[in-house]
Amino acid sequence: SQTIHQWPATLVQPVGSPLSLECTVEGTSNPNLYWYRQAAGRGLQLLFYSVGIGQISSEVPQNLSASRPQDRQFILSSKKLLLSDSGFYLCAWSTSGYNEQFFGPGTRLTVL
Amino acid sequence: AQSVTQLGSHVSVSEGALVLLRCNYSSSVPPYLFWYVQYPNQGLQLLLKYTSAATLVKGINGFEAEFKKSETSFHLTKPSAHMSDAAEYFCAVSDNSGGGADGLTFGKGTHLIIQP
């Protein structure tokens, strides 16, 4: 069966510090991968998606970047965090762009 | 382009009462439709999905949803609410033409409150 992992589960970082969140998927090959952010009391905002190694599409201009160094690994990064980067970050995978997505447990990021 | 509208950001029902969460979609092609549930500080969990087979779809935890093309709706129901159903619910749509790698379009969510 497939599983998706995210770490860390929670993170408190000062403004201006770097960020690296990792997501890995097990039990499937060549998945589509997604990064979402949920701000407090709001819905899901798609940040990045990837259909293959090294292929990243950005949905919104922002202070964040994403990379996919391996087939089942998706990394969200920032060189300098802003207060507005606080939120709940979710990674998801799917077999295609139109099928259901399966979500990881999320990372709660607080920028102080 | 597809879109999803969830009517009511908050819905409150009494324990044991019917749960009805509304979702209307817009899609230029026959859609795939999904309902997800999110408990506090957790990821989203798939409740059920419609992929052009039976219009009445049964999911986990006693939930079901009916696809009504004429009304462009996919409302989620449960006959009897339980305290454990309190959570955030998201409706989502995808374009099954295969052209959109950016995946699902999500509604803004409905927070379900269960009154004892």
Coordinates of N, CA and C in Angstrom, one line a residue:
Chain A
S1 N 0.8 -1.2 0.0 CA 0.0 0.0 0.0 C 0.9 1.2 0.0
Q2 N 0.3 2.4 -0.4 CA 1.0 3.6 -0.5 C 0.9 4.4 0.8
T3 N 2.0 5.0 1.1 CA 2.0 5.9 2.3 C 2.8 7.2 1.9
I4 N 2.4 8.3 2.6 CA 3.1 9.5 2.4 C 3.5 10.1 3.7
H5 N 4.7 10.6 3.7 CA 5.3 11.1 5.0 C 5.7 12.5 4.8
Q6 N 5.5 13.3 5.9 CA 6.0 14.7 5.9 C 6.8 14.9 7.2
W7 N 7.8 15.7 7.1 CA 8.5 16.1 8.3 C 9.2 17.4 8.1
P8 N 9.3 18.2 9.2 CA 8.8 17.8 10.6 C 7.3 18.0 10.7
A9 N 6.8 17.6 11.8 CA 5.3 17.8 12.1 C 5.0 19.2 12.5
T10 N 5.9 19.8 13.3 CA 5.8 21.2 13.7 C 7.1 21.9 13.6
L11 N 7.1 23.2 13.4 CA 8.3 23.9 13.2 C 8.1 25.4 13.6
V12 N 9.0 25.9 14.4 CA 8.9 27.3 14.8 C 10.2 27.9 14.3
Q13 N 10.1 28.9 13.5 CA 11.3 29.5 12.9 C 11.3 31.1 13.0
P14 N 12.4 31.7 13.2 CA 12.4 33.2 13.2 C 12.4 33.7 11.8
V15 N 11.8 34.9 11.7 CA 11.8 35.6 10.4 C 13.2 35.7 9.8
G16 N 13.4 35.5 8.5 CA 14.6 35.6 7.9 C 15.4 34.3 7.9
S17 N 15.0 33.3 8.6 CA 15.7 32.0 8.6 C 15.3 31.2 7.4
P18 N 16.1 30.2 7.0 CA 15.8 29.3 5.9 C 14.8 28.2 6.3
L19 N 14.2 27.6 5.3 CA 13.2 26.5 5.5 C 13.4 25.4 4.6
S20 N 13.2 24.2 5.1 CA 13.2 23.0 4.3 C 12.2 22.0 4.8
L21 N 11.2 21.7 4.1 CA 10.2 20.7 4.4 C 10.3 19.6 3.4
E22 N 10.2 18.4 4.0 CA 10.3 17.2 3.1 C 9.1 16.4 3.1
C23 N 8.8 15.8 1.9 CA 7.7 14.9 1.7 C 8.2 13.7 0.9
T24 N 7.9 12.5 1.3 CA 8.3 11.3 0.6 C 7.0 10.4 0.5
V25 N 7.0 9.7 -0.6 CA 5.9 8.8 -0.9 C 6.5 7.4 -1.1
E26 N 5.8 6.4 -0.6 CA 6.2 5.0 -0.7 C 5.1 4.2 -1.4
G27 N 5.5 3.2 -2.1 CA 4.5 2.3 -2.7 C 4.0 2.6 -4.0
T28 N 4.5 3.6 -4.7 CA 4.0 4.0 -6.0 C 5.2 4.6 -6.8
S29 N 5.0 4.6 -8.1 CA 6.1 5.2 -9.0 C 5.5 6.3 -9.8
N30 N 6.4 7.3 -10.0 CA 6.1 8.4 -10.9 C 4.8 9.1 -10.5
P31 N 4.6 9.4 -9.2 CA 3.4 10.1 -8.8 C 3.4 11.6 -9.2
N32 N 2.3 12.2 -9.4 CA 2.2 13.7 -9.4 C 2.3 14.1 -7.9
L33 N 3.0 15.1 -7.6 CA 3.2 15.6 -6.3 C 2.8 17.0 -6.1
Y34 N 2.3 17.4 -5.0 CA 1.7 18.7 -4.8 C 2.1 19.3 -3.4
W35 N 2.3 20.6 -3.3 CA 2.4 21.3 -2.0 C 1.3 22.3 -1.9
Y36 N 0.6 22.2 -0.8 CA -0.5 23.2 -0.5 C -0.2 23.9 0.8
R37 N -0.8 25.1 1.0 CA -0.7 25.8 2.3 C -2.1 26.1 2.7
Q38 N -2.3 26.0 4.0 CA -3.6 26.4 4.6 C -3.2 27.5 5.6
A39 N -3.7 28.7 5.4 CA -3.6 29.7 6.4 C -4.7 29.5 7.4
A40 N -4.6 30.1 8.6 CA -5.6 29.9 9.7 C -7.0 30.2 9.2
G41 N -7.9 29.2 9.3 CA -9.3 29.5 9.0 C -9.6 29.6 7.5
R42 N -8.6 29.2 6.7 CA -8.8 29.4 5.2 C -8.7 28.0 4.5
G43 N -9.0 28.0 3.3 CA -9.0 26.8 2.5 C -7.6 26.5 2.0
L44 N -7.5 25.6 1.0 CA -6.2 25.1 0.5 C -5.8 26.0 -0.6
Q45 N -4.5 26.4 -0.6 CA -3.9 27.1 -1.7 C -2.8 26.2 -2.3
L46 N -2.9 25.9 -3.5 CA -1.9 25.1 -4.2 C -0.7 26.0 -4.5
L47 N 0.4 25.5 -4.0 CA 1.7 26.3 -4.2 C 2.5 25.8 -5.4
F48 N 2.8 24.5 -5.4 CA 3.6 23.9 -6.5 C 3.0 22.5 -6.8
Y49 N 3.3 22.1 -8.0 CA 3.0 20.7 -8.4 C 4.1 20.2 -9.3
S50 N 4.3 18.9 -9.3 CA 5.3 18.3 -10.1 C 4.9 17.0 -10.8
V51 N 5.1 16.8 -12.0 CA 4.8 15.6 -12.7 C 5.9 14.6 -12.9
G52 N 7.1 15.1 -12.5 CA 8.3 14.2 -12.7 C 9.5 14.8 -12.1
I53 N 10.6 14.1 -12.0 CA 11.9 14.5 -11.4 C 12.3 15.8 -12.1
G54 N 12.6 16.8 -11.3 CA 13.1 18.1 -11.8 C 12.1 19.0 -12.5
Q55 N 10.8 18.5 -12.5 CA 9.7 19.3 -13.2 C 8.9 19.9 -12.1
I56 N 8.9 21.2 -12.0 CA 8.2 22.0 -11.0 C 7.4 23.0 -11.6
S57 N 6.1 23.1 -11.3 CA 5.2 24.2 -11.7 C 4.8 25.0 -10.5
S58 N 4.9 26.3 -10.6 CA 4.5 27.2 -9.5 C 3.1 27.8 -9.8
E59 N 2.3 27.8 -8.8 CA 0.9 28.3 -9.0 C 0.8 29.8 -8.6
V60 N 1.6 30.2 -7.6 CA 1.5 31.6 -7.2 C 2.9 32.1 -6.9
P61 N 3.2 33.4 -7.3 CA 4.5 34.0 -6.9 C 4.6 34.1 -5.4
Q62 N 5.8 33.8 -4.9 CA 5.9 33.8 -3.5 C 7.4 33.7 -3.1
N63 N 7.5 33.6 -1.8 CA 8.9 33.5 -1.2 C 9.4 32.1 -1.1
L64 N 8.7 31.1 -1.7 CA 9.0 29.7 -1.5 C 9.4 29.1 -2.8
S65 N 10.1 28.0 -2.8 CA 10.5 27.2 -4.0 C 10.3 25.8 -3.7
A66 N 10.3 25.0 -4.7 CA 10.1 23.5 -4.5 C 11.1 22.8 -5.4
S67 N 11.5 21.6 -5.0 CA 12.3 20.8 -5.8 C 11.9 19.3 -5.7
R68 N 12.3 18.6 -6.7 CA 11.9 17.1 -6.8 C 13.2 16.4 -7.2
P69 N 14.1 16.1 -6.3 CA 15.4 15.5 -6.6 C 15.3 14.0 -6.9
Q70 N 14.2 13.4 -6.4 CA 14.0 11.9 -6.7 C 12.5 11.7 -7.0
D71 N 12.2 10.6 -7.6 CA 10.9 10.3 -8.1 C 9.8 10.5 -7.0
R72 N 10.1 10.1 -5.8 CA 9.1 10.1 -4.7 C 9.5 11.1 -3.6
Q73 N 10.3 12.1 -3.9 CA 10.7 13.1 -2.9 C 10.3 14.5 -3.4
F74 N 9.7 15.2 -2.5 CA 9.3 16.6 -2.9 C 9.7 17.5 -1.7
I75 N 10.4 18.6 -2.0 CA 11.0 19.4 -1.0 C 10.5 20.9 -1.2
L76 N 10.0 21.5 -0.1 CA 9.6 22.9 -0.1 C 10.7 23.7 0.7
S77 N 11.1 24.8 0.1 CA 12.2 25.5 0.6 C 11.9 27.0 0.6
S78 N 12.7 27.7 1.5 CA 12.7 29.2 1.4 C 14.1 29.6 1.9
K79 N 14.7 30.7 1.3 CA 15.9 31.2 1.8 C 15.8 32.1 3.0
K80 N 14.7 32.8 3.0 CA 14.4 33.7 4.1 C 12.9 33.8 4.4
L81 N 12.5 33.3 5.5 CA 11.1 33.2 5.9 C 10.5 34.6 6.2
L82 N 9.2 34.7 5.8 CA 8.5 35.9 6.2 C 7.4 35.5 7.2
L83 N 6.9 36.5 7.9 CA 5.8 36.2 8.8 C 4.6 35.6 8.1
S84 N 4.4 36.0 6.9 CA 3.2 35.5 6.1 C 3.4 34.1 5.6
D85 N 4.6 33.5 5.8 CA 4.8 32.1 5.5 C 4.2 31.1 6.5
S86 N 3.8 31.6 7.6 CA 3.2 30.8 8.7 C 1.9 30.1 8.1
G87 N 1.8 28.8 8.5 CA 0.6 28.1 8.0 C 0.8 26.6 8.2
F88 N -0.2 25.9 7.7 CA -0.2 24.4 7.7 C 0.1 24.0 6.3
Y89 N 1.2 23.3 6.1 CA 1.7 22.9 4.8 C 1.4 21.4 4.6
L90 N 0.7 21.1 3.5 CA 0.3 19.8 3.1 C 0.9 19.3 1.8
C91 N 1.4 18.1 1.8 CA 1.9 17.5 0.6 C 0.9 16.4 0.2
A92 N 0.8 16.2 -1.1 CA -0.2 15.2 -1.6 C 0.4 14.6 -2.8
W93 N -0.1 13.4 -3.1 CA 0.3 12.7 -4.4 C -1.0 12.2 -5.1
S94 N -0.8 12.0 -6.4 CA -1.9 11.3 -7.1 C -1.3 10.6 -8.3
T95 N -2.1 9.7 -8.9 CA -1.6 9.0 -10.1 C -1.7 9.8 -11.3
S96 N -2.5 10.8 -11.3 CA -2.7 11.7 -12.5 C -3.3 13.0 -12.0
G97 N -3.4 13.9 -13.0 CA -3.9 15.2 -12.6 C -5.4 15.2 -12.3
Y98 N -6.1 14.1 -12.7 CA -7.6 14.2 -12.5 C -8.1 13.2 -11.5
N99 N -7.2 12.4 -11.0 CA -7.6 11.4 -10.0 C -7.5 12.0 -8.6
E100 N -8.0 11.2 -7.6 CA -8.0 11.7 -6.2 C -6.5 11.9 -5.8
Q101 N -6.4 12.8 -4.8 CA -5.1 13.1 -4.2 C -5.1 12.5 -2.8
F102 N -3.9 12.0 -2.4 CA -3.8 11.5 -1.1 C -2.8 12.4 -0.3
F103 N -3.2 12.8 0.9 CA -2.5 13.8 1.6 C -1.6 13.2 2.7
G104 N -0.5 13.9 3.0 CA 0.3 13.6 4.1 C -0.3 14.3 5.4
P105 N 0.4 14.0 6.5 CA -0.2 14.5 7.8 C 0.0 16.0 8.0
G106 N 0.9 16.7 7.2 CA 1.0 18.1 7.3 C 2.1 18.5 8.2
T107 N 2.6 19.8 8.0 CA 3.6 20.4 8.9 C 3.1 21.8 9.3
R108 N 3.0 22.0 10.6 CA 2.6 23.3 11.1 C 3.8 24.2 11.3
L109 N 3.9 25.3 10.5 CA 5.0 26.2 10.5 C 4.5 27.5 11.1
T110 N 5.3 27.9 12.1 CA 5.0 29.2 12.8 C 6.3 30.1 12.6
V111 N 6.2 31.2 12.0 CA 7.3 32.1 11.8 C 7.1 33.3 12.8
L112 N 8.1 33.5 13.6 CA 8.0 34.5 14.7 C 8.9 35.7 14.4
Chain B
A1 N -12.4 26.1 -17.4 CA -11.9 25.9 -16.1 C -13.0 25.5 -15.1
Q2 N -12.6 24.6 -14.2 CA -13.6 24.2 -13.3 C -13.6 25.0 -12.0
S3 N -14.7 25.0 -11.2 CA -14.8 25.7 -10.0 C -15.7 24.9 -9.0
V4 N -15.6 25.2 -7.8 CA -16.4 24.6 -6.7 C -16.9 25.6 -5.8
T5 N -18.2 25.5 -5.4 CA -18.8 26.4 -4.4 C -19.4 25.6 -3.3
Q6 N -18.9 25.8 -2.1 CA -19.5 25.2 -1.0 C -20.4 26.2 -0.2
L7 N -21.6 25.9 -0.1 CA -22.5 26.9 0.5 C -22.5 26.7 2.0
G8 N -22.1 27.8 2.7 CA -22.1 27.7 4.2 C -20.7 27.4 4.6
S9 N -20.0 28.4 5.2 CA -18.6 28.1 5.7 C -18.7 27.3 7.0
H10 N -19.9 27.4 7.7 CA -20.1 26.7 9.0 C -21.5 26.1 8.9
V11 N -21.6 24.9 9.3 CA -22.9 24.2 9.4 C -23.0 23.5 10.8
S12 N -24.1 23.8 11.5 CA -24.3 23.2 12.8 C -25.5 22.3 12.9
V13 N -25.3 21.1 13.3 CA -26.5 20.2 13.5 C -26.4 19.5 14.8
S14 N -27.5 19.0 15.3 CA -27.6 18.3 16.5 C -27.1 16.8 16.3
E15 N -26.6 16.3 17.4 CA -26.2 14.9 17.3 C -27.4 14.0 17.0
G16 N -27.3 13.1 16.0 CA -28.4 12.3 15.6 C -29.2 12.9 14.5
A17 N -29.0 14.1 14.1 CA -29.8 14.8 13.0 C -29.1 14.5 11.7
L18 N -29.8 14.8 10.6 CA -29.3 14.7 9.3 C -28.2 15.7 9.0
V19 N -27.1 15.2 8.4 CA -26.0 16.1 8.0 C -26.2 16.4 6.5
L20 N -26.2 17.6 6.0 CA -26.3 18.0 4.6 C -25.2 19.1 4.4
L21 N -24.2 18.8 3.6 CA -23.2 19.8 3.2 C -23.3 19.9 1.7
R22 N -23.4 21.2 1.3 CA -23.7 21.5 -0.1 C -22.5 21.8 -0.9
C23 N -22.5 21.3 -2.2 CA -21.4 21.5 -3.1 C -22.0 21.7 -4.5
N24 N -21.7 22.8 -5.1 CA -22.0 22.9 -6.5 C -20.7 23.1 -7.3
Y25 N -20.7 22.6 -8.5 CA -19.5 22.7 -9.3 C -19.7 23.3 -10.7
S26 N -18.7 23.7 -11.3 CA -18.7 24.2 -12.7 C -17.6 23.5 -13.4
S27 N -18.0 22.8 -14.5 CA -16.9 22.2 -15.3 C -17.4 22.1 -16.8
S28 N -16.5 22.3 -17.7 CA -16.8 22.2 -19.1 C -16.9 20.8 -19.7
V29 N -16.4 19.9 -18.9 CA -16.4 18.5 -19.3 C -17.0 17.7 -18.1
P30 N -17.4 16.4 -18.4 CA -17.9 15.6 -17.3 C -16.8 15.5 -16.2
P31 N -17.2 15.9 -15.0 CA -16.2 16.0 -13.9 C -16.0 14.7 -13.1
Y32 N -14.9 14.6 -12.5 CA -14.7 13.7 -11.3 C -15.0 14.6 -10.1
L33 N -15.6 14.1 -9.1 CA -16.0 14.9 -7.9 C -15.5 14.1 -6.6
F34 N -15.1 14.8 -5.6 CA -14.6 14.2 -4.4 C -15.1 15.0 -3.2
W35 N -15.2 14.3 -2.1 CA -15.3 14.9 -0.8 C -14.2 14.4 0.1
Y36 N -13.6 15.4 0.8 CA -12.6 15.1 1.8 C -13.0 15.6 3.2
V37 N -12.4 15.0 4.2 CA -12.6 15.4 5.6 C -11.3 15.7 6.2
Q38 N -11.2 16.8 7.0 CA -10.0 17.2 7.7 C -10.3 17.4 9.1
Y39 N -9.6 16.6 10.0 CA -9.7 16.8 11.4 C -8.6 17.8 11.8
P40 N -8.7 18.5 13.0 CA -7.8 19.5 13.4 C -6.3 19.0 13.3
N41 N -5.5 19.8 12.7 CA -4.0 19.5 12.6 C -3.7 18.2 11.9
Q42 N -4.6 17.8 11.0 CA -4.3 16.6 10.2 C -4.4 16.8 8.7
G43 N -4.0 15.9 7.9 CA -4.1 16.0 6.5 C -5.6 15.7 6.1
L44 N -5.8 15.9 4.8 CA -7.2 15.6 4.3 C -7.3 14.1 4.0
Q45 N -8.5 13.6 4.3 CA -8.8 12.1 4.1 C -9.9 12.0 3.1
L46 N -9.7 11.2 2.1 CA -10.8 11.0 1.1 C -12.0 10.3 1.7
L47 N -13.2 10.9 1.6 CA -14.4 10.3 2.1 C -15.1 9.5 1.0
L48 N -15.2 10.1 -0.2 CA -15.8 9.4 -1.3 C -15.5 10.1 -2.6
K49 N -15.7 9.4 -3.8 CA -15.5 10.0 -5.1 C -16.5 9.6 -6.1
Y50 N -16.8 10.4 -7.0 CA -17.6 10.1 -8.2 C -16.8 10.2 -9.4
T51 N -16.8 9.1 -10.2 CA -16.0 9.0 -11.4 C -16.9 8.5 -12.6
S52 N -18.1 9.0 -12.7 CA -19.0 8.7 -13.8 C -19.6 7.3 -13.8
A53 N -19.6 6.6 -12.7 CA -20.3 5.4 -12.5 C -21.7 5.7 -11.9
A54 N -22.0 5.0 -10.8 CA -23.3 5.2 -10.1 C -23.3 6.7 -9.6
T55 N -24.5 7.3 -9.7 CA -24.7 8.7 -9.3 C -24.7 8.8 -7.8
L56 N -25.1 7.8 -7.1 CA -25.2 7.8 -5.6 C -23.9 7.1 -5.2
V57 N -23.1 7.8 -4.5 CA -21.8 7.3 -4.1 C -21.7 7.1 -2.6
K58 N -21.4 5.9 -2.1 CA -21.2 5.7 -0.7 C -19.8 5.8 -0.3
G59 N -19.5 6.4 0.9 CA -18.2 6.6 1.3 C -18.0 6.0 2.7
I60 N -16.9 6.4 3.3 CA -16.6 5.9 4.7 C -17.4 6.7 5.7
N61 N -17.4 6.1 6.9 CA -18.1 6.8 8.1 C -19.5 7.1 7.9
G62 N -20.2 6.3 7.0 CA -21.6 6.5 6.8 C -22.1 7.6 5.9
F63 N -21.1 8.3 5.3 CA -21.4 9.4 4.4 C -21.8 8.9 3.0
E64 N -22.6 9.7 2.3 CA -22.8 9.4 0.9 C -23.1 10.7 0.1
A65 N -23.0 10.7 -1.2 CA -23.2 11.9 -2.0 C -23.9 11.5 -3.3
E66 N -24.7 12.4 -3.8 CA -25.4 12.1 -5.0 C -25.0 13.1 -6.1
F67 N -24.6 12.6 -7.2 CA -24.2 13.5 -8.4 C -25.5 13.8 -9.1
K68 N -25.8 15.1 -9.3 CA -27.0 15.6 -10.0 C -26.5 16.5 -11.1
K69 N -26.4 16.0 -12.3 CA -25.9 16.8 -13.4 C -26.7 18.0 -13.7
S70 N -28.1 17.8 -13.7 CA -29.0 18.9 -14.0 C -28.8 20.1 -13.0
E71 N -28.4 19.8 -11.8 CA -28.3 20.8 -10.8 C -26.8 21.2 -10.6
T72 N -25.9 20.5 -11.3 CA -24.5 20.6 -11.1 C -24.1 20.6 -9.6
S73 N -24.6 19.6 -8.9 CA -24.4 19.5 -7.5 C -23.9 18.1 -7.1
F74 N -23.2 18.1 -5.9 CA -22.7 16.9 -5.4 C -22.7 17.0 -3.9
H75 N -23.9 17.1 -3.3 CA -24.1 17.3 -1.9 C -23.8 16.1 -1.1
L76 N -23.2 16.3 0.1 CA -22.8 15.2 1.0 C -23.8 15.1 2.1
T77 N -24.2 13.9 2.4 CA -25.2 13.6 3.5 C -24.8 12.5 4.4
K78 N -25.4 12.5 5.6 CA -25.2 11.4 6.5 C -26.5 11.4 7.3
P79 N -27.2 10.3 7.4 CA -28.5 10.3 8.1 C -28.5 10.7 9.5
S80 N -27.5 10.4 10.3 CA -27.4 10.6 11.7 C -26.1 11.1 12.1
A81 N -26.0 12.3 12.6 CA -24.7 12.9 12.9 C -24.1 12.3 14.2
H82 N -22.8 12.2 14.3 CA -22.2 11.7 15.5 C -21.2 12.8 15.9
M83 N -20.9 12.9 17.2 CA -19.9 13.9 17.6 C -18.6 13.8 16.9
S84 N -18.2 12.6 16.5 CA -16.9 12.4 15.9 C -16.9 13.0 14.4
D85 N -18.1 13.4 13.9 CA -18.1 13.9 12.6 C -17.7 15.4 12.5
A86 N -17.5 16.0 13.7 CA -17.1 17.4 13.7 C -15.7 17.6 13.1
A87 N -15.7 18.3 12.0 CA -14.5 18.5 11.2 C -14.7 19.5 10.1
E88 N -13.7 19.7 9.3 CA -13.8 20.5 8.1 C -14.0 19.6 6.9
Y89 N -14.9 19.9 6.0 CA -15.2 19.1 4.8 C -14.9 19.9 3.6
F90 N -14.2 19.3 2.6 CA -13.9 20.0 1.4 C -14.4 19.2 0.2
C91 N -15.1 19.9 -0.7 CA -15.5 19.3 -2.0 C -14.5 19.7 -3.0
A92 N -14.2 18.8 -4.0 CA -13.2 19.0 -5.0 C -13.7 18.5 -6.3
V93 N -13.2 19.1 -7.4 CA -13.6 18.7 -8.8 C -12.3 18.6 -9.6
S94 N -12.3 17.6 -10.5 CA -11.2 17.6 -11.5 C -11.8 17.4 -12.9
D95 N -11.0 17.9 -13.8 CA -11.3 17.8 -15.2 C -10.7 16.5 -15.8
N96 N -11.6 15.5 -16.1 CA -11.0 14.2 -16.4 C -10.6 14.1 -17.9
S97 N -10.4 15.2 -18.5 CA -9.9 15.2 -19.9 C -8.4 14.9 -19.9
G98 N -7.8 14.9 -18.8 CA -6.4 14.6 -18.7 C -5.4 15.7 -19.0
G99 N -6.0 16.9 -19.3 CA -5.1 18.0 -19.7 C -4.5 18.8 -18.5
G100 N -5.1 18.6 -17.3 CA -4.7 19.5 -16.2 C -3.9 18.7 -15.2
A101 N -2.6 18.9 -15.3 CA -1.7 18.2 -14.3 C -1.8 18.9 -12.9
D102 N -2.4 20.1 -12.9 CA -2.4 20.8 -11.6 C -3.4 20.3 -10.7
G103 N -4.1 19.2 -11.1 CA -4.9 18.5 -10.2 C -6.3 19.0 -9.8
L104 N -6.7 18.8 -8.6 CA -8.1 19.1 -8.2 C -8.3 20.6 -7.9
T105 N -9.5 21.0 -8.1 CA -9.9 22.4 -7.6 C -10.8 22.2 -6.4
F106 N -10.4 22.8 -5.3 CA -11.1 22.6 -4.0 C -12.0 23.7 -3.7
G107 N -13.1 23.4 -3.0 CA -13.9 24.4 -2.4 C -13.2 25.0 -1.2
K108 N -13.9 26.0 -0.6 CA -13.2 26.7 0.5 C -13.5 26.0 1.8
G109 N -14.3 25.0 1.8 CA -14.5 24.2 3.0 C -15.7 24.5 3.8
T110 N -16.3 23.6 4.5 CA -17.4 23.8 5.4 C -17.0 23.2 6.7
H111 N -17.1 24.0 7.8 CA -16.8 23.5 9.1 C -18.1 22.9 9.7
L112 N -18.1 21.6 10.0 CA -19.3 21.0 10.6 C -19.2 20.9 12.1
I113 N -20.2 21.5 12.7 CA -20.3 21.6 14.2 C -21.4 20.6 14.6
I114 N -21.1 19.8 15.6 CA -22.2 18.9 16.1 C -22.5 19.3 17.5
Q115 N -23.8 19.6 17.7 CA -24.3 20.0 19.0 C -24.8 18.8 19.8
P116 N -24.4 18.7 21.0 CA -24.8 17.5 21.8 C -26.3 17.6 22.2

